[in-house]
Tab-separated table of N, CA and C in Angstrom:
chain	number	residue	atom	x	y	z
A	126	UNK	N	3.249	-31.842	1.645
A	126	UNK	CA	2.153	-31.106	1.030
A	126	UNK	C	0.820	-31.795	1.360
A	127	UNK	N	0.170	-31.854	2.853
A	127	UNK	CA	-0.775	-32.360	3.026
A	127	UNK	C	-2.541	-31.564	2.576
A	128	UNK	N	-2.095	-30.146	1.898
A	128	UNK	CA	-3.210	-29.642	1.880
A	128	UNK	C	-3.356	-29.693	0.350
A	129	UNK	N	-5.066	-29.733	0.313
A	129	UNK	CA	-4.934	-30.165	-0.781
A	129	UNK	C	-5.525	-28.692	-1.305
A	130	UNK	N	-5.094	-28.274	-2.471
A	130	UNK	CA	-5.221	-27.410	-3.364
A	130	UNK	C	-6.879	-27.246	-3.350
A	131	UNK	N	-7.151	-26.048	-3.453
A	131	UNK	CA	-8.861	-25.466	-3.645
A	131	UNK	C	-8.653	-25.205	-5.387
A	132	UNK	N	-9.759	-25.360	-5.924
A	132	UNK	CA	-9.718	-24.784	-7.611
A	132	UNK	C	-10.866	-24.484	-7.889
A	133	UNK	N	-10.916	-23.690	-9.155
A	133	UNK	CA	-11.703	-22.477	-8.961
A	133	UNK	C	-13.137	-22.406	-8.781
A	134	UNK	N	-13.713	-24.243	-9.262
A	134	UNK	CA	-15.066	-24.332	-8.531
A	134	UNK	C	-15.257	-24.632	-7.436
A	135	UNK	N	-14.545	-24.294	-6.349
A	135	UNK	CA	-14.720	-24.172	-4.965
A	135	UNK	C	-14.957	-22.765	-4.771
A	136	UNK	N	-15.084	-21.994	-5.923
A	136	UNK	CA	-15.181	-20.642	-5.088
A	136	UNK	C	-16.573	-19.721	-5.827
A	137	UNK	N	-17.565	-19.007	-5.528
A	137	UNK	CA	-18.545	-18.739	-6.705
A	137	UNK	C	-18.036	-17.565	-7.329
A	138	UNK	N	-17.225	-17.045	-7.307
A	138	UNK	CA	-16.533	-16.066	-8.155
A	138	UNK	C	-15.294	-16.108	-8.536
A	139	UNK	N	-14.638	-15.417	-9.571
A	139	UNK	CA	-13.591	-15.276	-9.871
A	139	UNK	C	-12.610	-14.559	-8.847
A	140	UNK	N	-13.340	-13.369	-8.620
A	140	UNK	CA	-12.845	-12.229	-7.683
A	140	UNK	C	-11.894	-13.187	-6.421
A	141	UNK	N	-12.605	-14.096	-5.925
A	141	UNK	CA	-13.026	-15.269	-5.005
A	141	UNK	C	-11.713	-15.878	-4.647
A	142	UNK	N	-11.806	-16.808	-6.562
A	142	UNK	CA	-10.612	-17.182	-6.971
A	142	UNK	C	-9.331	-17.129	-6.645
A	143	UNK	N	-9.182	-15.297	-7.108
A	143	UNK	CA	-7.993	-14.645	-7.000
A	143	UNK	C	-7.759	-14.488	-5.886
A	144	UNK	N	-8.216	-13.845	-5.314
A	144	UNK	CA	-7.558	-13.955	-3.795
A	144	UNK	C	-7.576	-14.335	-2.872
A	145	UNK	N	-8.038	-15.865	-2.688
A	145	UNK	CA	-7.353	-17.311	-2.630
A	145	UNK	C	-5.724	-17.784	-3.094
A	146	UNK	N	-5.873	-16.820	-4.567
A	146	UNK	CA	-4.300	-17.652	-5.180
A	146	UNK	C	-2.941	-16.715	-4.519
A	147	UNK	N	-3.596	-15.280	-3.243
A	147	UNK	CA	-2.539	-14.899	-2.621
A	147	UNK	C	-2.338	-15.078	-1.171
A	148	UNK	N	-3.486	-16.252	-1.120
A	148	UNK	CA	-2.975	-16.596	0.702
A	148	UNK	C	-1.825	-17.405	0.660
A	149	UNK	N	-1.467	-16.969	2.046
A	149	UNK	CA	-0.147	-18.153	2.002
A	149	UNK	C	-0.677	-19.725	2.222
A	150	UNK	N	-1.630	-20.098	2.382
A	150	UNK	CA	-2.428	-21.567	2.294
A	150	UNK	C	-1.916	-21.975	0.282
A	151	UNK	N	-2.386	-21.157	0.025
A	151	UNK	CA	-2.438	-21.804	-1.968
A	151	UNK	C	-0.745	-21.799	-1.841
A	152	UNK	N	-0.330	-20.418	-1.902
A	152	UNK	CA	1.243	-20.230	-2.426
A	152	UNK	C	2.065	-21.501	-1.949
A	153	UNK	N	1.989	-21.669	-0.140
A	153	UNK	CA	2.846	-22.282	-0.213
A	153	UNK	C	2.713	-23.585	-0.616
A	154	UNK	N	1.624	-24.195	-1.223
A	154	UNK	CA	1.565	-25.621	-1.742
A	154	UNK	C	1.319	-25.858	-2.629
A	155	UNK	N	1.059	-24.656	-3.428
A	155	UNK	CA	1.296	-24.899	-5.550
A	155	UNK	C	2.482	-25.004	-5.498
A	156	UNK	N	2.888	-25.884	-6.233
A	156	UNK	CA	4.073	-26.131	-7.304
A	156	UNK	C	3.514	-25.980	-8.456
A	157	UNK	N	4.683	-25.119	-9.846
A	157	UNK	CA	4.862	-24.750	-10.634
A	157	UNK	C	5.180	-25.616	-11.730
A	158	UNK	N	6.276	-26.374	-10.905
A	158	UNK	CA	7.329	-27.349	-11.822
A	158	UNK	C	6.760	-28.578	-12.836
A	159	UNK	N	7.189	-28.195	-14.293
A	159	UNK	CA	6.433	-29.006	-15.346
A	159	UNK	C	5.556	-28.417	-15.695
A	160	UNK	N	5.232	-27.125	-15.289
A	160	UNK	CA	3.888	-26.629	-15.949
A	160	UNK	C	4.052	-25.883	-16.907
A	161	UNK	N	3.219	-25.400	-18.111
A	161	UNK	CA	3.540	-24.619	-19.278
A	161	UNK	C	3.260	-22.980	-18.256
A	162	UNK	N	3.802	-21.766	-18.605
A	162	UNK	CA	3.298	-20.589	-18.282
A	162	UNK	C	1.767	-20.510	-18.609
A	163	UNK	N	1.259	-20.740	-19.657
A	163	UNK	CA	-0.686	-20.476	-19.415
A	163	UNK	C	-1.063	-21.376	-18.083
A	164	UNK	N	-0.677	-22.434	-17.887
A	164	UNK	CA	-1.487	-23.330	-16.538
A	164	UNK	C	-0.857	-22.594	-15.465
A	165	UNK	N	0.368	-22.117	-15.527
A	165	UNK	CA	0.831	-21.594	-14.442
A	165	UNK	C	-0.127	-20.075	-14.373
A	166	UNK	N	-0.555	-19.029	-15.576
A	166	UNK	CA	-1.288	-18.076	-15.185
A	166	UNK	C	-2.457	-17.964	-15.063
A	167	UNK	N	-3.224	-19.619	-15.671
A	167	UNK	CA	-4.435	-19.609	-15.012
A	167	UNK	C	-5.005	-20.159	-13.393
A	168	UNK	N	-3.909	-20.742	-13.200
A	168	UNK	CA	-4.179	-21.457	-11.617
A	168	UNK	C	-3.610	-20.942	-10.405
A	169	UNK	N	-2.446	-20.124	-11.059
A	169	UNK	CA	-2.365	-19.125	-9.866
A	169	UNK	C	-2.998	-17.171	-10.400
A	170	UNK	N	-3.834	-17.295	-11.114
A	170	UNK	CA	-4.801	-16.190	-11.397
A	170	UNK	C	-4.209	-15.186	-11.650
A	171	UNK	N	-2.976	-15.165	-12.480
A	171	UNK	CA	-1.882	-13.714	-12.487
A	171	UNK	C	-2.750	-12.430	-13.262
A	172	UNK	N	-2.594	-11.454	-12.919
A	172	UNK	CA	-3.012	-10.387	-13.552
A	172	UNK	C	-2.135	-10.400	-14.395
A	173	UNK	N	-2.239	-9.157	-15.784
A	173	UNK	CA	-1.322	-8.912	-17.075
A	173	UNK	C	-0.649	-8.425	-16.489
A	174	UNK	N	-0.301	-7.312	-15.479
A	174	UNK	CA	0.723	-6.586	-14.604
A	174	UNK	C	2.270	-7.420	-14.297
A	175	UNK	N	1.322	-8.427	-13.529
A	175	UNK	CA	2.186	-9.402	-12.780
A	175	UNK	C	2.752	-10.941	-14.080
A	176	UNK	N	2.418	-10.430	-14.945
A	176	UNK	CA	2.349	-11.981	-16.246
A	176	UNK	C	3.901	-11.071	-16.685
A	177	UNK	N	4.258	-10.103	-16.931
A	177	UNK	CA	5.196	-9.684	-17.386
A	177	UNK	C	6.503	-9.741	-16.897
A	178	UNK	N	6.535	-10.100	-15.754
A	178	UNK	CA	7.518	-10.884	-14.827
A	178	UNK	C	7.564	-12.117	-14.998
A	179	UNK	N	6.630	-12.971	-15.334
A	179	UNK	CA	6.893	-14.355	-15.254
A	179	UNK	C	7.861	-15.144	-15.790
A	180	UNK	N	8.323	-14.802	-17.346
A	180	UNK	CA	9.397	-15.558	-17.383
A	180	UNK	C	10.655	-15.487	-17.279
A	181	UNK	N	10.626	-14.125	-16.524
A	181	UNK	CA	12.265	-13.878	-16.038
A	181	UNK	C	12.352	-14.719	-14.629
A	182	UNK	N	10.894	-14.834	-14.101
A	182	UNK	CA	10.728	-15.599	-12.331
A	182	UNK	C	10.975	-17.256	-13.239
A	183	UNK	N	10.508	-17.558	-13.976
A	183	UNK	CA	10.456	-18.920	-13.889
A	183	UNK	C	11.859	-19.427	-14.183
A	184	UNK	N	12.600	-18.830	-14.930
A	184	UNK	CA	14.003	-18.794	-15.533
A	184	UNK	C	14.651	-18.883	-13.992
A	185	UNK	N	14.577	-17.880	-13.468
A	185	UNK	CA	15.515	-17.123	-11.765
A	185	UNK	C	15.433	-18.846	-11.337
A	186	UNK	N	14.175	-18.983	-11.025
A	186	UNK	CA	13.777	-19.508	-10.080
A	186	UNK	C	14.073	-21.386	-10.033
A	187	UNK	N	14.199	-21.505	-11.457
A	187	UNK	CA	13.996	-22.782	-12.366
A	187	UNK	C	15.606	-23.099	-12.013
A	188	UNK	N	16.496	-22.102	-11.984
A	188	UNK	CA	18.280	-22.389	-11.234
A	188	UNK	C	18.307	-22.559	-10.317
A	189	UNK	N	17.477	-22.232	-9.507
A	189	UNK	CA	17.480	-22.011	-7.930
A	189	UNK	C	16.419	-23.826	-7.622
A	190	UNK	N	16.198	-24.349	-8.555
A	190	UNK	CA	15.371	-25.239	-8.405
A	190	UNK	C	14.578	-24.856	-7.297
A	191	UNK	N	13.203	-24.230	-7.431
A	191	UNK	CA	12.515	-23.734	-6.307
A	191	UNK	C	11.442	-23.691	-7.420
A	192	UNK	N	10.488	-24.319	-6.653
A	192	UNK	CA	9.218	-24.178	-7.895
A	192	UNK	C	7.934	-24.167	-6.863
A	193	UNK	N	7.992	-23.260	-5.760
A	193	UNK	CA	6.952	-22.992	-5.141
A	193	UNK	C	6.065	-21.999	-5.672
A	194	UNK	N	4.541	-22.017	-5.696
A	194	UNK	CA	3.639	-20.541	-5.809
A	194	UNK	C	4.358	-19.090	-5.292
A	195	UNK	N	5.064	-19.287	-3.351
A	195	UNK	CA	5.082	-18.452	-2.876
A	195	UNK	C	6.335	-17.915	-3.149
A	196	UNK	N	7.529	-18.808	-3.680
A	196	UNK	CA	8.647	-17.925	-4.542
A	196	UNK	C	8.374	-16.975	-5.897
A	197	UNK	N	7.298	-17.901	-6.012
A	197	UNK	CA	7.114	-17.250	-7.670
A	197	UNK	C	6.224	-15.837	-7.531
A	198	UNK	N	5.551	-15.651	-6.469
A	198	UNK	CA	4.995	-14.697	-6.150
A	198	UNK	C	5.793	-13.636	-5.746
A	199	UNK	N	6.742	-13.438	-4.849
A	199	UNK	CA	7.412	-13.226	-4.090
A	199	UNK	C	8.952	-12.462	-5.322
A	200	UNK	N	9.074	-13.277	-5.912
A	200	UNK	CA	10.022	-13.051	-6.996
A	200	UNK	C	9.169	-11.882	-7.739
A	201	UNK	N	7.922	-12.305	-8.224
A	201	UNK	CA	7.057	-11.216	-9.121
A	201	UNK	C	6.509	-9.598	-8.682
A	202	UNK	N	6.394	-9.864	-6.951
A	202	UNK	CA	6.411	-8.849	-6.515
A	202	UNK	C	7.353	-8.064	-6.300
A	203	UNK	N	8.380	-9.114	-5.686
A	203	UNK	CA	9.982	-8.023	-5.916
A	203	UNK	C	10.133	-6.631	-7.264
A	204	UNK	N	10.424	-7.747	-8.316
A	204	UNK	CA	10.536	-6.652	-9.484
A	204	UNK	C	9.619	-5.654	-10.033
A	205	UNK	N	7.895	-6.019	-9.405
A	205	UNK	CA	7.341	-4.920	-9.637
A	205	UNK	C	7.631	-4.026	-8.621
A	206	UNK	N	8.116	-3.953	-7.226
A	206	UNK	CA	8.611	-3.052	-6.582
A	206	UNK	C	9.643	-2.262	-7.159
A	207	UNK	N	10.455	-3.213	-7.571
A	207	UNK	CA	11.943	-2.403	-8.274
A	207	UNK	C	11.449	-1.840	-9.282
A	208	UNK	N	10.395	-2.118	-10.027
A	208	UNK	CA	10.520	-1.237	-11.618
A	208	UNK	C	9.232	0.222	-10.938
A	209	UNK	N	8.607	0.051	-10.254
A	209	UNK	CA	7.838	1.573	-9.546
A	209	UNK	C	8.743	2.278	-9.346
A	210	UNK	N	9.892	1.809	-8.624
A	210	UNK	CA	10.790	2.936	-8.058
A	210	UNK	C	11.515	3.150	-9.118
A	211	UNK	N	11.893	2.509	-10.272
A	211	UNK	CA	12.574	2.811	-11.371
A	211	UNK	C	11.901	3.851	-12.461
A	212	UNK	N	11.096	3.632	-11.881
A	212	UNK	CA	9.855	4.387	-12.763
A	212	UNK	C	9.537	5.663	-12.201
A	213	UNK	N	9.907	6.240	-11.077
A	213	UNK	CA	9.541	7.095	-10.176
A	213	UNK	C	10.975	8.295	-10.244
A	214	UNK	N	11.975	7.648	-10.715
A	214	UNK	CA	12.938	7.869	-11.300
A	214	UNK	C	13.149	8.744	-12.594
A	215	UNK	N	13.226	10.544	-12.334
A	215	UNK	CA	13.215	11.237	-13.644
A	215	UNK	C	14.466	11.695	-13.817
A	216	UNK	N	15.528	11.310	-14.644
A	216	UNK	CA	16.830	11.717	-15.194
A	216	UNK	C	16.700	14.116	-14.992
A	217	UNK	N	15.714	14.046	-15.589
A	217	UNK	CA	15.401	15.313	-15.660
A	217	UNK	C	14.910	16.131	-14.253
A	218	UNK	N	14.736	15.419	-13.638
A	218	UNK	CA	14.396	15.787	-12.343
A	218	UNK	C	16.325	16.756	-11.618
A	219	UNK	N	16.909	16.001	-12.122
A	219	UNK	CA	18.647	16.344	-11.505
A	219	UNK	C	19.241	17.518	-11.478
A	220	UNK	N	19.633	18.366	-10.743
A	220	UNK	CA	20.103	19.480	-11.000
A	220	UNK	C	21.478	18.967	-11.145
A	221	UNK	N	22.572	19.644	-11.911
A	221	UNK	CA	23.445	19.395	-11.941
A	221	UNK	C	24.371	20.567	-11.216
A	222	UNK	N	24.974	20.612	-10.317
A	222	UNK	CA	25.963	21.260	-9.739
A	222	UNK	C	27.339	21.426	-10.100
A	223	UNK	N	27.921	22.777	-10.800
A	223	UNK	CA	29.441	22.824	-11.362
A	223	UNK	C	30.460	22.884	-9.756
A	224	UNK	N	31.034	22.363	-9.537
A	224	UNK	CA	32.011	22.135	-8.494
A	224	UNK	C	33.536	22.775	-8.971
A	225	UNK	N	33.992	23.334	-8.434
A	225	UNK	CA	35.352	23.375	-8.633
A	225	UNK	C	36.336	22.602	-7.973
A	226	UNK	N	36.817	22.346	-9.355
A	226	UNK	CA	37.978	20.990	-8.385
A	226	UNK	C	38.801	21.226	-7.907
């Protein structure tokens, strides 16, 4: 881990901030590990979207002993992929077809 971490007064905005905390420069050289979830959602800049995943990622991830930014990202984006399409998903949408057996 020769690079050293940027924080957030290196940057003059927040906006700035944030998306910094999704290059692969930050991800792949934050570590997580030992940190409470608030330090973890203020230093890697999580939106509320993406905070609602977090402690099922830190749990996943915490077995897998893997305590990179870019897993934890990566993990968080996964399941918001899976829950859009779950969500996109109308039971009522189904026609049901009688078949004869």
């Amino acid at each position: 881990m020769g690079n050293k971490l940027k924080s957030r007064s290196d940057f003059s905005t927040e906006r700035e901030y944030m998306s910094y905390t999704k290059t692969s420069d930050f991800l792949l050289n934050y570590s997580w590990k030992g940190k409470s979830k608030e330090t973890i959602i203020n230093e890697m800049a999580l939106p509320d979207f993406e905070q609602v995943y977090l402690d099922e990622a830190i749990e996943y991830l915490t077995n897998q002993n893997d305590f990179s930014g870019m897993s934890l990202d990566r993990f968080i984006l996964k399941r918001l992929d899976e829950d859009e399409e779950a969500d996109e998903f109308n039971p009522n949408d189904i026609i049901f077809i009688e078949r004869e057996e």
